[in-house]
Amino acid sequence: MSGIECKRVLVTGGAGFLGSHLCERLLNDGHDVLCVDNYYTGSKQNVQHLFEHPLFELMRHDVTFPLHVEVDEIYNLACPASPIHYQRDPVQTTKTSVHGAINMLGLAKRLKAKILQASTSEVYGDPEMHPQPETYWGSVNPVGVRSCYDEGKRCAETLFFDYYRQHNLQIKVARIFNTYGPRMAIDDGRVVSNFIVQALRGKDITIYGEGQQTRSFCYVDDLVDGLVRLMGRGPEFTGPVNIGNNSEMTVRELAEKVIDFVGSPSKLIFRPLPEDDPMQRQPDLTLANKELGWRPSTSLDIGLRKTIDYFEEVLKG
Ligand code: NAD
Ligand code: UDP
Ligand code: UDP
């Protein structure tokens, strides 16, 4: 794109759901993209359509090991994000967040590169404050089954701010709230993809607990735009900043909407609520709006229809 300087950008976790959309956006903006991934939850297929692009490069690498490359900016997204996947090998999940952050911060330090961390609303745990502003310190169980992810991401934020204070690094920390869209894996296990795939297959929709817990769902294109805007901000703004959609709903309402949109005969079935599953979650977007001039623009109805169309194609193939 004319008028934008071509930067060399590293995206860790670039073959995952969010990473693949981010790589695509950065290429469209005229940047040179190095996608690094160990395919723990992502796949080459997610970025296959970018292979022919002259500015795209893919490298198999685990961020828990040092990485020596030359880039101008780093988006650190490497980390399994779905509870079933991050709980499969919890020690590796913590290592990915913590050792991965140390390595990518070391890389950024050597290169004097800007670095953005994909943090999460999970740093707020099961929040006692609603909606959650960035000033809220959270309510997180340090020894539960979700801790490998929650505490790993909290420690990564600590590392980012210590490298900022101690080594003057240019850091950006985004706290991402539940995001959905095309290229979530069929077996990802998160709620939007589970419900859509179950509805399209005419299978029972698995509601955990009574479905009264709430989430606020953001469409992937909006999220990626928020990340790119955050990276574009000057060094005086580090975040942390919430990026997500603030239209909150219960899990049961989501299930009913998906059944309606798919026109599915599926019935709701109820399964035990996973341990430490947060009861409510909604981002306070005041800061993102003020500092990034950003707010989500895709309604759940439109985003869900696009995601349903995507899974329909995948299930046909
Ligand atoms: P995803 O599982 O689709 O993508 C994660 C990617 O990281 C995968 O491609 C995986 O193979 C890769 N990866 C995992 N461990 C790695 C390692 N050690 N070395 C290199 N690559 C590794 O999940 P996603 O939804 O795309 O999430 C991307 C990032 O955004 C994650 O850091 C996640 O914590 C964060 N996030 C996502 C959401 C969301 O709702 N999608 C919400 C909050 C935070
Ligand atoms: N590192 C890396 N790539 C680099 C520079 C550093 O992966 O280009 C890793 C390095 O292996 C180290 C980590 O980043 O373990 C932290 O680096 P830093 O310089 O902050 O600390 P130190 O090397 O002094 O432990
Ligand atoms: N959930 C559900 N059925 C599913 C998958 C998830 O009811 O098949 C619930 C889950 O218990 C949680 C919410 O949906 O309350 C969001 O779950 P997800 O794994 O997508 O994300 P997170 O819990 O990390 O917000």
mmCIF file of C-alpha atoms in Angstrom, residues 14-130:
data_model
loop_
_atom_site.group_PDB
_atom_site.id
_atom_site.type_symbol
_atom_site.label_atom_id
_atom_site.label_comp_id
_atom_site.label_asym_id
_atom_site.label_seq_id
_atom_site.Cartn_x
_atom_site.Cartn_y
_atom_site.Cartn_z
ATOM 1 C CA GLY A 14 1.441 -16.710 12.884
ATOM 2 C CA ALA A 15 -0.024 -20.008 11.657
ATOM 3 C CA GLY A 16 -2.775 -19.893 14.287
ATOM 4 C CA PHE A 17 -6.245 -18.400 14.060
ATOM 5 C CA LEU A 18 -5.466 -14.759 14.911
ATOM 6 C CA GLY A 19 -1.883 -14.916 13.620
ATOM 7 C CA SER A 20 -2.907 -15.977 10.119
ATOM 8 C CA HIS A 21 -5.305 -13.020 9.821
ATOM 9 C CA LEU A 22 -2.649 -10.682 11.177
ATOM 10 C CA CYS A 23 -0.047 -11.951 8.639
ATOM 11 C CA GLU A 24 -2.571 -11.360 5.861
ATOM 12 C CA ARG A 25 -3.333 -7.830 7.059
ATOM 13 C CA LEU A 26 0.370 -6.923 7.366
ATOM 14 C CA LEU A 27 1.110 -8.219 3.850
ATOM 15 C CA ASN A 28 -1.840 -6.219 2.516
ATOM 16 C CA ASP A 29 -0.351 -3.164 4.212
ATOM 17 C CA GLY A 30 2.894 -3.739 2.252
ATOM 18 C CA HIS A 31 5.087 -5.258 4.975
ATOM 19 C CA ASP A 32 7.580 -8.096 4.825
ATOM 20 C CA VAL A 33 6.216 -10.834 7.110
ATOM 21 C CA LEU A 34 8.101 -13.606 8.878
ATOM 22 C CA CYS A 35 5.648 -16.097 10.368
ATOM 23 C CA VAL A 36 7.081 -18.338 13.091
ATOM 24 C CA ASP A 37 5.109 -21.267 14.502
ATOM 25 C CA ASN A 38 5.643 -24.775 15.901
ATOM 26 C CA TYR A 39 2.145 -25.927 14.795
ATOM 27 C CA TYR A 40 1.091 -26.847 18.328
ATOM 28 C CA THR A 41 -2.456 -25.676 17.591
ATOM 29 C CA GLY A 42 -1.941 -23.831 14.303
ATOM 30 C CA SER A 43 -1.335 -25.312 10.866
ATOM 31 C CA LYS A 44 0.426 -24.576 7.597
ATOM 32 C CA GLN A 45 -2.993 -24.697 5.975
ATOM 33 C CA ASN A 46 -3.959 -21.456 7.733
ATOM 34 C CA VAL A 47 -1.282 -19.574 5.799
ATOM 35 C CA GLN A 48 -1.124 -21.708 2.657
ATOM 36 C CA HIS A 49 -2.839 -18.960 0.654
ATOM 37 C CA LEU A 50 0.083 -16.647 1.512
ATOM 38 C CA PHE A 51 2.856 -18.972 0.254
ATOM 39 C CA GLU A 52 2.962 -17.355 -3.183
ATOM 40 C CA HIS A 53 3.253 -13.862 -1.734
ATOM 41 C CA PRO A 54 6.793 -12.568 -2.368
ATOM 42 C CA LEU A 55 6.958 -10.851 1.056
ATOM 43 C CA PHE A 56 5.804 -13.875 3.088
ATOM 44 C CA GLU A 57 8.112 -16.328 4.833
ATOM 45 C CA LEU A 58 7.230 -19.244 7.123
ATOM 46 C CA MET A 59 9.562 -20.768 9.724
ATOM 47 C CA ARG A 60 8.946 -23.762 11.988
ATOM 48 C CA HIS A 61 10.273 -22.777 15.391
ATOM 49 C CA ASP A 62 9.327 -23.097 19.058
ATOM 50 C CA VAL A 63 9.605 -19.730 20.835
ATOM 51 C CA THR A 64 10.750 -21.396 24.053
ATOM 52 C CA PHE A 65 14.118 -21.613 22.254
ATOM 53 C CA PRO A 66 16.182 -18.570 21.238
ATOM 54 C CA LEU A 67 15.512 -17.086 17.838
ATOM 55 C CA HIS A 68 18.037 -15.092 15.840
ATOM 56 C CA VAL A 69 16.431 -13.157 12.986
ATOM 57 C CA GLU A 70 16.469 -9.523 11.846
ATOM 58 C CA VAL A 71 13.159 -7.627 12.012
ATOM 59 C CA ASP A 72 11.773 -4.172 12.863
ATOM 60 C CA GLU A 73 8.615 -5.208 14.745
ATOM 61 C CA ILE A 74 7.472 -8.286 16.665
ATOM 62 C CA TYR A 75 3.916 -9.428 17.369
ATOM 63 C CA ASN A 76 4.169 -12.171 20.006
ATOM 64 C CA LEU A 77 1.059 -14.347 19.587
ATOM 65 C CA ALA A 78 2.576 -17.800 20.124
ATOM 66 C CA CYS A 79 0.529 -19.657 22.768
ATOM 67 C CA PRO A 80 -2.368 -22.103 22.630
ATOM 68 C CA ALA A 81 -5.522 -20.115 23.461
ATOM 69 C CA SER A 82 -8.270 -22.704 23.875
ATOM 70 C CA PRO A 83 -8.679 -24.196 27.375
ATOM 71 C CA ILE A 84 -8.649 -27.809 26.127
ATOM 72 C CA HIS A 85 -5.376 -27.212 24.282
ATOM 73 C CA TYR A 86 -3.575 -25.114 26.863
ATOM 74 C CA GLN A 87 -4.512 -27.633 29.565
ATOM 75 C CA ARG A 88 -3.255 -30.602 27.522
ATOM 76 C CA ASP A 89 0.391 -29.825 28.347
ATOM 77 C CA PRO A 90 0.199 -27.104 31.002
ATOM 78 C CA VAL A 91 3.942 -27.023 31.648
ATOM 79 C CA GLN A 92 4.588 -26.325 27.973
ATOM 80 C CA THR A 93 1.894 -23.604 28.090
ATOM 81 C CA THR A 94 3.669 -21.769 30.909
ATOM 82 C CA LYS A 95 7.020 -22.224 29.153
ATOM 83 C CA THR A 96 5.587 -20.814 25.940
ATOM 84 C CA SER A 97 4.265 -17.718 27.709
ATOM 85 C CA VAL A 98 7.255 -17.129 29.973
ATOM 86 C CA HIS A 99 10.337 -18.485 28.160
ATOM 87 C CA GLY A 100 8.771 -17.400 24.870
ATOM 88 C CA ALA A 101 8.349 -13.843 26.182
ATOM 89 C CA ILE A 102 11.929 -13.765 27.488
ATOM 90 C CA ASN A 103 13.309 -14.905 24.134
ATOM 91 C CA MET A 104 11.209 -12.506 22.102
ATOM 92 C CA LEU A 105 12.060 -9.636 24.476
ATOM 93 C CA GLY A 106 15.750 -10.549 24.205
ATOM 94 C CA LEU A 107 15.396 -10.482 20.443
ATOM 95 C CA ALA A 108 13.619 -7.100 20.561
ATOM 96 C CA LYS A 109 16.319 -5.752 22.866
ATOM 97 C CA ARG A 110 19.144 -6.770 20.534
ATOM 98 C CA LEU A 111 17.322 -5.340 17.513
ATOM 99 C CA LYS A 112 15.822 -2.274 19.241
ATOM 100 C CA ALA A 113 12.558 -3.517 17.716
ATOM 101 C CA LYS A 114 9.049 -2.657 18.856
ATOM 102 C CA ILE A 115 7.315 -5.651 20.434
ATOM 103 C CA LEU A 116 3.622 -6.340 21.054
ATOM 104 C CA GLN A 117 2.321 -8.985 23.431
ATOM 105 C CA ALA A 118 -0.975 -10.781 22.798
ATOM 106 C CA SER A 119 -2.178 -10.835 26.384
ATOM 107 C CA THR A 120 -5.659 -11.797 27.434
ATOM 108 C CA SER A 121 -8.770 -10.952 29.425
ATOM 109 C CA GLU A 122 -7.825 -14.052 31.445
ATOM 110 C CA VAL A 123 -5.419 -11.829 33.403
ATOM 111 C CA TYR A 124 -8.627 -10.595 35.105
ATOM 112 C CA GLY A 125 -9.519 -14.203 36.072
ATOM 113 C CA ASP A 126 -13.081 -14.556 37.399
ATOM 114 C CA PRO A 127 -13.575 -10.802 37.712
ATOM 115 C CA GLU A 128 -15.201 -9.068 40.657
ATOM 116 C CA MET A 129 -15.363 -5.823 38.705
ATOM 117 C CA HIS A 130 -17.647 -5.426 35.729
#
